[in-house]
Structure formats: C-alpha cells, structure tokens
PDB file of C-alpha atoms in Angstrom:
ATOM      1  CA  GLN J  51      -6.164 -16.291 -23.456  1.00 80.00           C
ATOM      2  CA  VAL J  52      -3.330 -15.716 -20.990  1.00 90.00           C
ATOM      3  CA  GLN J  53      -1.562 -18.797 -19.699  1.00 94.00           C
ATOM      4  CA  LEU J  54       0.753 -18.782 -16.692  1.00 96.00           C
ATOM      5  CA  VAL J  55       2.892 -21.778 -15.777  1.00 96.00           C
ATOM      6  CA  GLU J  56       4.879 -21.794 -12.539  1.00 97.00           C
ATOM      7  CA  SER J  57       7.910 -23.915 -11.811  1.00 97.00           C
ATOM      8  CA  GLY J  58      10.722 -24.128  -9.293  1.00 98.00           C
ATOM      9  CA  GLY J  59       8.908 -25.135  -6.130  1.00 98.00           C
ATOM     10  CA  GLY J  60      10.064 -27.959  -3.939  1.00 98.00           C
ATOM     11  CA  LEU J  61      11.327 -29.023  -0.549  1.00 98.00           C
ATOM     12  CA  VAL J  62      14.152 -27.062   1.033  1.00 98.00           C
ATOM     13  CA  GLN J  63      15.683 -26.778   4.480  1.00 98.00           C
ATOM     14  CA  ALA J  64      15.312 -23.631   6.531  1.00 98.00           C
ATOM     15  CA  GLY J  65      17.894 -21.081   5.480  1.00 98.00           C
ATOM     16  CA  GLY J  66      17.998 -22.371   1.937  1.00 98.00           C
ATOM     17  CA  SER J  67      16.937 -20.771  -1.318  1.00 98.00           C
ATOM     18  CA  LEU J  68      14.590 -21.404  -4.212  1.00 98.00           C
ATOM     19  CA  ARG J  69      13.830 -19.503  -7.384  1.00 98.00           C
ATOM     20  CA  LEU J  70      10.316 -19.684  -8.763  1.00 98.00           C
ATOM     21  CA  SER J  71       9.639 -18.984 -12.419  1.00 98.00           C
ATOM     22  CA  CYS J  72       6.410 -18.082 -14.179  1.00 98.00           C
ATOM     23  CA  ALA J  73       6.278 -18.360 -17.951  1.00 96.00           C
ATOM     24  CA  VAL J  74       3.539 -16.302 -19.596  1.00 95.00           C
ATOM     25  CA  SER J  75       1.991 -16.835 -23.004  1.00 93.00           C
ATOM     26  CA  GLY J  76      -1.059 -15.668 -24.930  1.00 83.00           C
ATOM     27  CA  ARG J  77      -0.472 -11.940 -24.666  1.00 77.00           C
ATOM     28  CA  SER J  78       2.375  -9.496 -24.876  1.00 81.00           C
ATOM     29  CA  PHE J  79       4.093  -9.914 -21.527  1.00 87.00           C
ATOM     30  CA  SER J  80       5.291  -6.330 -21.335  1.00 87.00           C
ATOM     31  CA  TYR J  81       1.702  -5.080 -20.939  1.00 86.00           C
ATOM     32  CA  LEU J  82       1.088  -7.112 -17.782  1.00 91.00           C
ATOM     33  CA  GLU J  83       1.605  -6.156 -14.167  1.00 94.00           C
ATOM     34  CA  MET J  84       2.619  -9.361 -12.398  1.00 96.00           C
ATOM     35  CA  GLY J  85       2.548 -10.708  -8.874  1.00 98.00           C
ATOM     36  CA  TRP J  86       3.295 -13.695  -6.688  1.00 98.00           C
ATOM     37  CA  PHE J  87       0.779 -14.874  -4.100  1.00 98.00           C
ATOM     38  CA  ARG J  88       0.887 -17.650  -1.553  1.00 98.00           C
ATOM     39  CA  GLN J  89      -1.606 -19.580   0.521  1.00 98.00           C
ATOM     40  CA  ALA J  90      -0.777 -21.823   3.456  1.00 97.00           C
ATOM     41  CA  PRO J  91      -3.210 -24.323   4.996  1.00 92.00           C
ATOM     42  CA  GLY J  92      -5.695 -22.511   7.217  1.00 94.00           C
ATOM     43  CA  LYS J  93      -4.424 -19.117   6.098  1.00 95.00           C
ATOM     44  CA  LYS J  94      -5.783 -16.485   3.767  1.00 96.00           C
ATOM     45  CA  ARG J  95      -4.144 -15.967   0.418  1.00 97.00           C
ATOM     46  CA  GLU J  96      -1.710 -13.079   0.511  1.00 97.00           C
ATOM     47  CA  LEU J  97       0.201 -11.016  -1.986  1.00 97.00           C
ATOM     48  CA  VAL J  98       3.891 -11.763  -1.594  1.00 98.00           C
ATOM     49  CA  ALA J  99       5.355  -9.480  -4.233  1.00 98.00           C
ATOM     50  CA  ASP J 100       4.266  -7.314  -7.122  1.00 97.00           C
ATOM     51  CA  ILE J 101       6.182  -5.925 -10.074  1.00 97.00           C
ATOM     52  CA  GLY J 102       5.239  -3.294 -12.606  1.00 94.00           C
ATOM     53  CA  ARG J 103       5.388  -3.592 -16.356  1.00 91.00           C
ATOM     54  CA  SER J 104       8.926  -2.343 -16.730  1.00 89.00           C
ATOM     55  CA  GLY J 105      10.253  -4.073 -13.626  1.00 90.00           C
ATOM     56  CA  SER J 106      11.269  -0.804 -12.000  1.00 91.00           C
ATOM     57  CA  SER J 107       8.489  -0.770  -9.378  1.00 94.00           C
ATOM     58  CA  THR J 108       8.196  -3.555  -6.803  1.00 97.00           C
ATOM     59  CA  VAL J 109       6.150  -4.157  -3.658  1.00 97.00           C
ATOM     60  CA  TYR J 110       6.645  -6.844  -0.990  1.00 98.00           C
ATOM     61  CA  VAL J 111       4.716  -8.100   1.978  1.00 98.00           C
ATOM     62  CA  GLU J 112       6.594  -7.109   5.132  1.00 98.00           C
ATOM     63  CA  SER J 113       7.404 -10.680   6.142  1.00 98.00           C
ATOM     64  CA  VAL J 114       9.565 -11.309   3.061  1.00 98.00           C
ATOM     65  CA  LYS J 115      11.315  -7.961   2.687  1.00 98.00           C
ATOM     66  CA  GLY J 116      15.046  -8.404   2.458  1.00 98.00           C
ATOM     67  CA  ARG J 117      14.722 -12.109   1.692  1.00 98.00           C
ATOM     68  CA  PHE J 118      12.636 -12.331  -1.491  1.00 98.00           C
ATOM     69  CA  THR J 119      13.181 -10.555  -4.793  1.00 98.00           C
ATOM     70  CA  ILE J 120      10.683 -10.352  -7.634  1.00 98.00           C
ATOM     71  CA  SER J 121      12.008  -9.677 -11.109  1.00 97.00           C
ATOM     72  CA  ARG J 122      10.955 -10.004 -14.717  1.00 96.00           C
ATOM     73  CA  ASP J 123      12.518 -10.567 -18.085  1.00 95.00           C
ATOM     74  CA  ASN J 124      10.195  -9.111 -20.688  1.00 93.00           C
ATOM     75  CA  ALA J 125      12.225 -10.547 -23.552  1.00 92.00           C
ATOM     76  CA  LYS J 126      11.662 -14.042 -22.132  1.00 95.00           C
ATOM     77  CA  ALA J 127       8.090 -13.326 -20.958  1.00 95.00           C
ATOM     78  CA  THR J 128       8.961 -14.655 -17.516  1.00 96.00           C
ATOM     79  CA  VAL J 129       8.598 -13.396 -13.956  1.00 97.00           C
ATOM     80  CA  TYR J 130      10.756 -14.741 -11.141  1.00 98.00           C
ATOM     81  CA  LEU J 131      10.656 -14.907  -7.380  1.00 98.00           C
ATOM     82  CA  GLN J 132      14.042 -15.432  -5.779  1.00 98.00           C
ATOM     83  CA  MET J 133      13.513 -16.683  -2.240  1.00 98.00           C
ATOM     84  CA  ASN J 134      16.472 -16.632   0.131  1.00 98.00           C
ATOM     85  CA  THR J 135      16.841 -17.429   3.822  1.00 98.00           C
ATOM     86  CA  LEU J 136      13.670 -19.457   3.696  1.00 98.00           C
ATOM     87  CA  LYS J 137      11.742 -20.084   6.886  1.00 98.00           C
ATOM     88  CA  PRO J 138       9.211 -22.792   7.765  1.00 98.00           C
ATOM     89  CA  GLU J 139       6.492 -20.126   7.783  1.00 97.00           C
ATOM     90  CA  ASP J 140       7.173 -19.554   4.082  1.00 98.00           C
ATOM     91  CA  THR J 141       5.671 -22.975   3.389  1.00 98.00           C
ATOM     92  CA  ALA J 142       2.713 -22.462   1.078  1.00 98.00           C
ATOM     93  CA  LEU J 143       1.322 -22.959  -2.373  1.00 98.00           C
ATOM     94  CA  TYR J 144       2.724 -20.126  -4.468  1.00 98.00           C
ATOM     95  CA  TYR J 145       0.766 -18.665  -7.366  1.00 98.00           C
ATOM     96  CA  CYS J 146       1.781 -16.424 -10.220  1.00 98.00           C
ATOM     97  CA  ALA J 147      -0.838 -13.918 -11.335  1.00 97.00           C
ATOM     98  CA  ALA J 148      -1.372 -11.150 -13.865  1.00 96.00           C
ATOM     99  CA  LYS J 149      -3.572  -8.133 -13.301  1.00 93.00           C
ATOM    100  CA  SER J 150      -6.638  -7.458 -15.391  1.00 89.00           C
ATOM    101  CA  SER J 151      -8.788  -4.316 -15.157  1.00 87.00           C
ATOM    102  CA  GLY J 152      -6.716  -3.106 -12.248  1.00 89.00           C
ATOM    103  CA  SER J 153      -6.930  -6.149  -9.969  1.00 94.00           C
ATOM    104  CA  TYR J 154      -5.394  -9.577  -9.571  1.00 95.00           C
ATOM    105  CA  GLU J 155      -8.701 -11.084  -8.495  1.00 93.00           C
ATOM    106  CA  ALA J 156     -10.121 -10.318 -11.934  1.00 92.00           C
ATOM    107  CA  GLY J 157      -6.924 -11.370 -13.631  1.00 94.00           C
ATOM    108  CA  TYR J 158      -5.122 -14.517 -14.669  1.00 95.00           C
ATOM    109  CA  TRP J 159      -3.643 -17.176 -12.404  1.00 96.00           C
ATOM    110  CA  GLY J 160      -1.293 -20.075 -12.683  1.00 97.00           C
ATOM    111  CA  GLN J 161      -1.871 -23.505 -11.205  1.00 97.00           C
ATOM    112  CA  GLY J 162       0.453 -22.960  -8.268  1.00 97.00           C
ATOM    113  CA  THR J 163       3.718 -24.513  -7.189  1.00 98.00           C
ATOM    114  CA  GLN J 164       4.318 -25.932  -3.724  1.00 98.00           C
ATOM    115  CA  VAL J 165       7.109 -24.613  -1.539  1.00 98.00           C
ATOM    116  CA  THR J 166       7.853 -26.568   1.619  1.00 98.00           C
ATOM    117  CA  VAL J 167      10.500 -25.425   4.085  1.00 98.00           C
ATOM    118  CA  SER J 168      11.603 -27.898   6.728  1.00 98.00           C
ATOM    119  CA  SER J 169      13.043 -26.922  10.090  1.00 93.00           C
TER     120      SER J 169
END
C-alpha cells in the first residue's frame, strides 16, 4: 500500500555531490518515519540516515556525519539525502525505507538507486 520510488543516483567523482530523492505514495507521508540505507558488494546493509515524522530529529551513521544531510518535505511527500564530499567508499546501492511497527525491517522499501563514486 506504500510505494517508495528513489531517484538521483549516478556516477560522480570523489569530492562531488549528489542528492537522492524518495517519493512516497499510498499513505499520508507525515505519519512515516523515514530512512536511507545502503549496501555495497560484500558488505552488510547499513542505516545511513534516519529522520522523524516532523523532520526535527535526525540520526546518521558515523562515516557520513558532516557530509550527508537527510531532510523531508511533508507537503511534497518526499525525503531527500544530500550527499556532499563523496568518497569511493560511499559507493553502494541506496535504499529509501519507511518504518512499520517500529522497525524498518518490517516496513516498506524502495527499489534502490545506485551511487558510484570514482577516485
């Protein structure tokens, strides 16, 4: 019932920037706690950033603090991930997700968008 569609991934040189977008439909966006995850080949999936319903509370994995910013526009039912000063180790498939029953694992997921950072 909840559909998430990511966009904005691509190939970028180290030090560059990308902004990922996740458009949400099927439910009132303002009720959803949202997050961005990523998974690189041979690596476990990790939570990159999380944002509360109002956008006032955010959490980041240590490796992206100061470089990435998660935000949301409830009027547009969209969550964003601004990625600056990208590094090759940021290369991964990035997923947008919405919590359900208190967890992302039980929630809703997008199809993923590839981010590749060249050295």
